[in-house]
Coordinates of C-alpha atoms in Angstrom, one line a residue:
M1 CA 187.5 53.5 11.4
V2 CA 186.0 52.4 14.5
D3 CA 182.1 52.7 15.6
I4 CA 181.3 52.9 18.8
A5 CA 177.7 52.8 21.0
C6 CA 177.8 55.5 23.7
D7 CA 175.1 56.7 25.9
V8 CA 177.0 60.7 25.8
L9 CA 178.3 62.1 23.0
P10 CA 182.0 62.8 22.7
P11 CA 183.0 66.0 21.0
L12 CA 185.0 65.7 17.7
H13 CA 188.6 64.8 17.9
R14 CA 188.1 63.7 21.1
A15 CA 191.0 60.8 22.2
L16 CA 189.5 58.4 23.6
T17 CA 191.3 54.7 24.4
V18 CA 190.1 50.8 24.2
A19 CA 192.3 48.0 25.2
I20 CA 193.4 45.4 22.9
D21 CA 195.2 42.5 23.2
G22 CA 197.2 43.7 26.7
G23 CA 198.1 47.5 24.8
R24 CA 196.0 50.5 24.6
A25 CA 194.7 52.3 21.3
V26 CA 194.0 55.5 20.7
L27 CA 190.5 56.7 18.5
E28 CA 189.9 59.9 17.5
V29 CA 185.9 61.0 16.6
L30 CA 185.7 62.3 13.3
H31 CA 181.8 61.3 13.0
H32 CA 178.3 61.6 15.1
L33 CA 176.3 59.1 13.1
D34 CA 173.1 59.6 15.6
P35 CA 172.2 60.1 18.8
H36 CA 173.8 57.2 20.7
Q37 CA 177.1 56.6 18.2
V38 CA 179.9 57.4 16.4
R39 CA 182.6 56.7 14.2
A40 CA 186.5 57.3 15.0
I41 CA 190.2 56.7 13.7
A42 CA 192.1 54.1 15.0
L43 CA 195.5 55.7 15.7
A44 CA 197.1 51.7 16.0
R45 CA 196.2 48.7 14.5
T46 CA 193.5 47.6 15.2
A47 CA 194.0 43.9 15.4
G48 CA 192.3 41.6 17.9
L49 CA 189.8 44.7 18.3
R50 CA 185.9 42.9 19.4
R51 CA 182.4 43.5 19.0
G52 CA 181.8 44.1 23.0
T53 CA 185.2 45.9 24.1
P54 CA 184.4 48.4 26.2
V55 CA 185.9 51.8 25.0
F56 CA 186.6 54.9 27.5
D57 CA 186.4 58.5 27.2
S58 CA 190.0 60.4 28.2
G59 CA 187.7 63.5 28.5
A60 CA 190.8 65.5 26.5
P61 CA 191.5 65.8 22.8
L62 CA 195.1 64.2 21.3
R63 CA 197.9 65.8 22.9
V64 CA 201.0 64.7 23.7
P65 CA 204.0 65.5 26.2
V66 CA 206.3 68.8 25.6
S67 CA 209.7 68.7 27.7
A68 CA 212.8 70.9 27.1
E69 CA 214.2 67.7 26.6
C70 CA 212.6 66.9 23.9
L71 CA 216.0 67.6 21.9
G72 CA 217.8 65.4 20.5
R73 CA 215.2 62.5 20.2
L74 CA 213.3 60.5 18.1
L75 CA 209.6 60.8 18.6
D76 CA 206.3 58.8 17.4
A77 CA 203.4 60.4 16.6
F78 CA 202.5 60.3 20.2
G79 CA 205.7 61.7 21.9
Q80 CA 206.6 58.1 22.8
P81 CA 210.4 57.5 22.3
L82 CA 211.5 55.7 19.5
D83 CA 215.1 56.3 20.0
A84 CA 214.8 53.6 22.8
G85 CA 216.1 56.4 25.1
P86 CA 214.0 56.8 28.6
P87 CA 210.1 58.9 28.1
L88 CA 210.4 62.7 28.2
R89 CA 210.8 64.9 31.6
L90 CA 206.6 66.0 31.2
D91 CA 206.4 70.1 31.3
G92 CA 202.8 70.0 30.0
F93 CA 200.6 68.3 28.0
R94 CA 200.0 70.4 24.0
N95 CA 196.6 69.7 22.3
L96 CA 197.6 68.2 18.4
L97 CA 194.9 70.6 17.1
A98 CA 195.0 73.5 18.0
P99 CA 194.2 77.5 16.4
P100 CA 197.0 79.2 15.6
P101 CA 198.1 82.4 17.0
A102 CA 195.2 85.4 17.0
L103 CA 196.5 87.9 13.9
A104 CA 197.2 90.7 16.1
D105 CA 200.7 88.5 17.7
T106 CA 201.4 87.6 14.7
L107 CA 204.6 89.2 12.7
P108 CA 205.4 90.1 9.1
S109 CA 208.0 88.4 7.0
S110 CA 211.4 90.1 8.6
G111 CA 214.1 89.6 6.3
I112 CA 216.3 86.3 4.4
L113 CA 217.2 83.1 6.5
E114 CA 220.3 82.9 5.5
T115 CA 221.4 78.9 4.8
G116 CA 225.1 79.4 3.2
I117 CA 223.8 78.0 0.9
K118 CA 224.7 80.0 -1.8
V119 CA 222.4 78.9 -5.3
I120 CA 219.6 78.6 -2.4
D121 CA 220.6 82.1 -0.7
L122 CA 220.9 84.1 -4.4
L123 CA 218.3 83.2 -6.1
C124 CA 215.4 81.0 -4.1
P125 CA 216.5 82.8 -0.9
F126 CA 214.7 81.5 2.4
I127 CA 212.3 83.8 4.5
R128 CA 212.4 84.1 7.5
G129 CA 209.2 83.1 8.9
G130 CA 208.3 81.6 5.4
K131 CA 207.0 78.5 3.8
T132 CA 209.5 76.5 1.4
G133 CA 208.9 74.0 -0.7
L134 CA 210.9 71.9 -1.8
F135 CA 210.1 69.7 -5.2
G136 CA 212.5 66.2 -5.8
G137 CA 212.1 63.2 -6.9
A138 CA 214.8 60.1 -5.3
G139 CA 218.5 60.0 -5.9
V140 CA 218.6 64.3 -6.2
G141 CA 220.2 65.1 -2.8
K142 CA 216.7 66.1 -1.3
T143 CA 217.5 64.6 2.6
V144 CA 221.4 66.2 2.2
L145 CA 219.8 69.3 1.9
I146 CA 217.6 69.0 4.9
M147 CA 220.2 68.2 6.5
E148 CA 222.0 70.8 5.6
F149 CA 219.5 73.2 6.5
M150 CA 218.9 71.7 9.4
Q151 CA 223.1 72.6 11.0
A152 CA 222.9 76.0 8.9
V153 CA 220.1 76.6 11.0
A154 CA 221.9 75.6 14.4
S155 CA 225.5 76.8 13.7
L156 CA 224.3 80.3 12.0
H157 CA 221.3 80.9 14.3
G158 CA 221.4 79.5 17.6
G159 CA 217.9 77.9 16.2
V160 CA 216.3 74.5 16.8
S161 CA 214.7 71.9 13.9
V162 CA 211.7 69.7 13.7
F163 CA 211.5 67.4 11.4
A164 CA 208.0 66.0 11.0
G165 CA 208.4 62.1 8.8
V166 CA 205.4 61.4 7.2
G167 CA 204.8 58.4 5.7
E168 CA 208.9 57.5 5.6
R169 CA 210.2 53.9 4.6
I170 CA 211.7 52.8 7.9
R171 CA 215.2 52.2 5.9
E172 CA 214.7 56.7 5.3
G173 CA 213.9 57.3 9.0
H174 CA 216.8 55.1 10.0
E175 CA 219.2 56.4 8.0
L176 CA 218.6 60.3 8.6
W177 CA 218.9 59.1 12.3
H178 CA 222.3 57.5 11.8
E179 CA 223.3 60.3 9.8
M180 CA 222.1 63.2 12.2
R181 CA 223.5 61.9 15.4
D182 CA 227.1 61.4 13.2
N183 CA 227.5 64.8 12.0
G184 CA 226.1 66.3 15.5
A185 CA 223.0 67.8 13.8
L186 CA 221.1 66.1 15.7
A187 CA 221.7 67.5 19.2
H188 CA 219.7 70.7 17.6
A189 CA 216.7 69.1 16.3
V190 CA 213.6 66.8 17.4
L191 CA 212.5 64.0 15.2
V192 CA 209.2 62.5 14.9
F193 CA 208.7 59.6 12.8
G194 CA 204.4 57.9 11.5
Q195 CA 206.0 55.4 9.2
M196 CA 204.9 53.6 6.1
D197 CA 203.5 51.0 7.5
E198 CA 201.3 52.8 10.4
S199 CA 197.5 53.9 9.8
P200 CA 196.7 56.3 8.2
G201 CA 194.9 58.2 11.1
V202 CA 198.7 57.7 12.5
R203 CA 200.3 59.7 9.1
F204 CA 198.2 62.0 8.6
R205 CA 198.5 63.5 12.8
V206 CA 202.2 62.9 12.7
G207 CA 202.4 66.0 10.8
L208 CA 200.9 68.1 13.2
T209 CA 202.1 66.5 16.5
A210 CA 205.8 67.5 15.5
L211 CA 204.2 71.3 14.7
T212 CA 203.2 70.9 18.5
Y213 CA 206.8 70.9 19.4
A214 CA 207.8 73.1 16.5
E215 CA 205.0 75.8 17.9
Y216 CA 205.9 74.5 21.6
L217 CA 210.3 75.2 21.5
R218 CA 209.0 78.2 19.5
D219 CA 206.8 79.9 22.4
T220 CA 208.1 78.4 25.7
L221 CA 211.6 78.5 25.0
G222 CA 211.3 81.2 22.3
R223 CA 213.6 80.0 19.6
E224 CA 214.6 80.1 16.4
V225 CA 212.6 77.2 14.3
L226 CA 212.9 75.5 11.4
F227 CA 210.1 72.9 10.8
L228 CA 210.9 70.5 7.5
M229 CA 208.3 67.7 6.6
D230 CA 208.9 64.9 4.4
N231 CA 206.4 64.6 2.8
V232 CA 203.6 67.0 2.4
F233 CA 202.2 64.8 -0.6
R234 CA 201.6 62.0 2.1
F235 CA 200.4 63.6 4.1
V236 CA 197.9 64.6 1.4
Q237 CA 196.9 61.1 0.5
A238 CA 196.9 59.6 4.3
G239 CA 193.7 62.4 4.7
S240 CA 192.6 60.6 1.5
E241 CA 192.4 57.1 2.6
V242 CA 190.7 58.8 6.5
S243 CA 188.3 60.7 4.3
G244 CA 187.4 57.9 1.8
L245 CA 186.5 55.1 5.3
L246 CA 184.6 57.8 6.5
G247 CA 182.2 57.2 3.5
R248 CA 182.9 61.1 1.8
M249 CA 182.0 61.6 -1.6
P250 CA 185.9 62.7 -3.5
A251 CA 185.8 65.3 -5.1
T252 CA 188.7 66.5 -8.1
V253 CA 190.4 63.4 -8.9
G254 CA 189.5 61.0 -6.4
Y255 CA 190.6 63.2 -4.0
Q256 CA 189.4 64.4 -0.2
P257 CA 186.2 67.2 -0.4
T258 CA 188.4 68.7 2.3
L259 CA 191.9 68.5 0.8
P260 CA 192.3 72.4 1.0
S261 CA 191.3 72.8 4.2
E262 CA 193.1 70.6 5.5
V263 CA 195.7 71.8 4.5
A264 CA 195.1 74.6 5.6
E265 CA 194.7 73.6 8.9
L266 CA 198.6 72.9 9.0
E267 CA 200.2 75.4 7.1
D268 CA 198.4 78.3 8.6
R269 CA 200.2 77.1 12.1
I270 CA 203.0 77.7 10.3
V271 CA 203.5 81.6 11.7
S272 CA 205.8 83.6 13.7
S273 CA 204.7 85.1 16.6
R274 CA 206.3 87.8 19.3
T275 CA 208.1 85.3 21.0
G276 CA 210.2 83.8 17.4
N277 CA 210.2 82.3 14.6
I278 CA 209.3 79.8 12.4
T279 CA 210.4 78.5 8.3
S280 CA 209.2 75.7 7.1
V281 CA 210.7 73.5 4.3
Q282 CA 208.6 71.3 2.9
A283 CA 209.5 68.6 0.7
V284 CA 206.7 67.9 -2.4
Y285 CA 206.5 64.8 -4.6
V286 CA 205.2 65.9 -7.8
P287 CA 202.9 62.7 -9.1
A288 CA 203.6 61.8 -13.3
D289 CA 205.7 65.5 -13.1
D290 CA 202.4 67.0 -12.7
M291 CA 202.4 70.9 -11.2
T292 CA 198.6 71.5 -12.0
D293 CA 197.8 68.0 -9.5
P294 CA 195.0 69.0 -6.8
A295 CA 197.4 68.1 -3.9
V296 CA 200.2 70.4 -5.5
G297 CA 198.1 73.2 -5.5
A298 CA 196.4 73.4 -2.5
I299 CA 200.1 73.5 -1.4
L300 CA 201.6 75.9 -3.5
A301 CA 199.3 77.6 -2.7
H302 CA 200.8 78.9 1.0
L303 CA 204.0 78.2 -0.8
D304 CA 206.5 81.5 -0.7
T305 CA 210.0 79.6 -2.0
R306 CA 209.6 77.4 -4.3
V307 CA 213.2 75.0 -4.9
I308 CA 213.5 72.6 -7.7
L309 CA 215.7 69.8 -7.7
S310 CA 216.4 68.7 -10.8
R311 CA 217.8 65.1 -12.0
A312 CA 219.4 67.2 -14.9
Q313 CA 222.1 68.8 -12.6
A314 CA 222.4 65.9 -10.9
A315 CA 223.5 63.8 -14.3
K316 CA 226.1 67.1 -14.7
G317 CA 227.9 66.5 -11.8
I318 CA 225.8 69.7 -10.2
Y319 CA 225.1 69.6 -6.3
P320 CA 223.0 71.5 -4.8
A321 CA 220.7 70.3 -8.0
V322 CA 218.3 73.0 -7.8
D323 CA 217.4 74.4 -11.3
P324 CA 218.5 77.9 -11.1
L325 CA 215.7 78.9 -13.5
G326 CA 212.5 76.2 -12.3
S327 CA 213.4 77.7 -9.0
G328 CA 212.2 80.9 -7.0
S329 CA 210.6 83.3 -4.3
N330 CA 207.5 85.6 -4.2
L331 CA 209.3 88.0 -2.8
I332 CA 212.4 88.2 -4.8
D333 CA 211.4 92.1 -5.5
R334 CA 214.2 95.1 -5.3
H335 CA 212.1 96.4 -2.3
F336 CA 212.2 93.0 -0.5
L337 CA 215.9 91.6 -1.4
G338 CA 217.6 95.3 -2.0
D339 CA 219.0 97.0 -5.3
R340 CA 222.3 94.7 -5.2
H341 CA 220.9 91.4 -4.3
Y342 CA 218.4 92.2 -6.5
S343 CA 220.4 92.9 -9.9
V344 CA 223.4 90.3 -9.2
A345 CA 220.3 87.3 -9.0
Q346 CA 218.6 88.7 -11.9
D347 CA 221.7 89.1 -14.1
V348 CA 222.7 85.1 -12.6
R349 CA 219.9 84.5 -14.2
E350 CA 219.7 86.5 -17.9
H351 CA 223.6 84.5 -18.2
L352 CA 222.0 80.9 -17.3
A353 CA 218.5 81.2 -19.0
R354 CA 221.1 82.6 -22.6
Y355 CA 223.3 79.1 -22.3
R356 CA 220.7 77.1 -22.3
E357 CA 218.7 78.2 -24.9
L358 CA 222.2 78.3 -26.5
E359 CA 223.1 74.8 -25.3
D360 CA 221.1 72.5 -28.4
I361 CA 223.4 75.2 -31.1
I362 CA 227.1 74.4 -28.8
T363 CA 226.0 70.9 -28.9
M364 CA 225.4 70.5 -33.0
L365 CA 228.2 73.4 -34.5
G366 CA 230.9 74.2 -31.6
I367 CA 230.7 77.2 -29.5
E368 CA 233.5 78.5 -32.3
E369 CA 230.0 79.7 -34.4
L370 CA 228.5 81.4 -31.0
S371 CA 228.8 85.0 -31.3
E372 CA 231.6 87.1 -29.1
A373 CA 229.2 88.4 -27.2
D374 CA 226.9 85.1 -26.8
R375 CA 230.3 83.2 -26.4
L376 CA 231.3 85.4 -23.4
V377 CA 227.7 85.2 -22.1
V378 CA 228.3 80.7 -22.0
Q379 CA 231.6 81.0 -20.7
R380 CA 230.9 83.3 -17.6
A381 CA 226.9 81.5 -17.4
R382 CA 229.8 77.8 -16.8
R383 CA 231.9 79.5 -14.2
L384 CA 228.9 80.8 -12.3
Q385 CA 227.2 77.3 -12.4
R386 CA 229.9 75.9 -11.3
Y387 CA 230.4 78.6 -8.9
L388 CA 226.4 77.9 -7.3
T389 CA 227.7 74.1 -6.4
Q390 CA 229.3 74.0 -2.7
P391 CA 230.5 70.9 -0.6
F392 CA 228.4 69.8 2.5
H393 CA 228.8 69.9 5.8
A394 CA 226.3 66.6 6.4
M395 CA 228.9 64.9 3.3
T396 CA 231.7 66.1 5.0
E397 CA 232.7 61.7 6.0
Q398 CA 231.6 61.0 2.0
N399 CA 233.9 63.7 0.5
A400 CA 237.8 64.5 0.0
A401 CA 236.5 68.7 0.4
R402 CA 235.4 70.4 3.8
G403 CA 231.8 71.6 4.4
V404 CA 231.1 75.0 3.5
S405 CA 229.2 77.8 4.3
V406 CA 228.9 81.4 2.3
P407 CA 227.6 84.0 3.5
L408 CA 225.8 86.0 1.2
V409 CA 227.3 89.3 0.9
R410 CA 230.3 87.0 0.1
T411 CA 228.2 85.0 -2.7
L412 CA 226.9 88.3 -4.1
A413 CA 230.2 89.7 -4.6
D414 CA 231.7 86.8 -6.3
C415 CA 229.2 87.2 -9.3
E416 CA 229.2 90.3 -9.3
A417 CA 233.0 89.7 -10.4
I418 CA 232.6 86.9 -12.7
L419 CA 230.0 88.7 -13.9
R420 CA 232.0 91.7 -14.5
G421 CA 234.8 89.1 -16.1
D422 CA 237.0 89.0 -13.9
H423 CA 237.7 85.3 -13.5
D424 CA 237.7 84.9 -17.6
A425 CA 241.3 83.8 -17.5
L426 CA 241.0 81.3 -14.8
P427 CA 239.6 77.8 -15.8
E428 CA 236.9 76.6 -15.2
E429 CA 237.6 73.6 -13.0
H430 CA 238.7 76.4 -10.7
F431 CA 235.1 77.8 -9.4
Y432 CA 233.6 73.8 -9.2
M433 CA 232.9 73.3 -5.6
R434 CA 234.6 75.4 -3.4
G435 CA 233.0 78.3 -1.4
T436 CA 234.5 81.8 -1.9
L437 CA 236.3 82.7 -4.5
E438 CA 238.5 84.9 -1.9
V439 CA 240.3 81.3 -0.6
S440 CA 243.3 79.4 -3.6
P441 CA 241.7 76.0 -4.9

């Protein structure tokens, strides 16, 4: 934090600049201390800053340069290139802090945004213009799933992606950049990073920077936009650090008292307008696996769909490692999905739930001890479990199998056939890591 003496108080959220060791640092006004002093958060390192250094008013709030050339680029929280490429050709500026569109200009959820990923489209479908939370720890395939979402939006819907790396490790960001460049997804994406070693002010604002680019692509270019954020919990942590530095009294479990409003400030801008849609996928870290944590609760209140990535699924070789019973959507409704999709999804859940109930009995006594009806349910549930795996385009170079994308109509038809018993004679291996059942293994 930097305290600044001034003759005229700049308004809150005004961007100020100060010279530090031959460079320029940006400060954001967050608090008026008295009629002649303000307290600002530094959005850069403060090493070398001295008493008496002159501070200049930029005359504007925090803003970033926007350009149609932002696609395919890796940017920082100020819209400056991190990929050693040329600066963006300026089409204008957009403020980081902006109100959401007027209610009359927003559109409700207009249906399912198909991803081509069988388990997602069937059991926890993405809502066009909605918000999805991706809950998962390290090593369960979260980044691969995010890259596959980007690929799907570009290939199936002709859309673009904006990725916000909030507090990402430099290694993770570097790997994501190279993998996306190698598989061709980078040309339809914008990557915005506020890295783990940067100040809390940068980590607190980088999500808004990425969202500003998503709004620009939606409003100016009229594109279908997929907004991905990894990790929303780090955004909350950065806000907690800023709140502590401002001297605010902490609230529940030590979080900032402004937690709900800060999360809402970000989430309420992720909406669809008459010019285009923004569909959001947000990775959420759950501290100590406690879903009642105040930060998780504040984020969950804004989400339409929850995708739970399970380490137990990954240990069985089930990829994507989505927990089919823990995941779900607020819009799993017969009137929204249609009778066919709703009925198939419920039947698949019932079979998988019954299989999970019987797993301990099968382990101790063997499947032969089950009734004929339960044996049939278990056999079909195991086939469904393996059918809901598939190879990804993002991992084609690492796997022998090429990535596949499966239309929802085909997924429903295949699941109906398995539930009817049409494929009871086929071995379980026939269903593992493939696309549709029409294609020979």
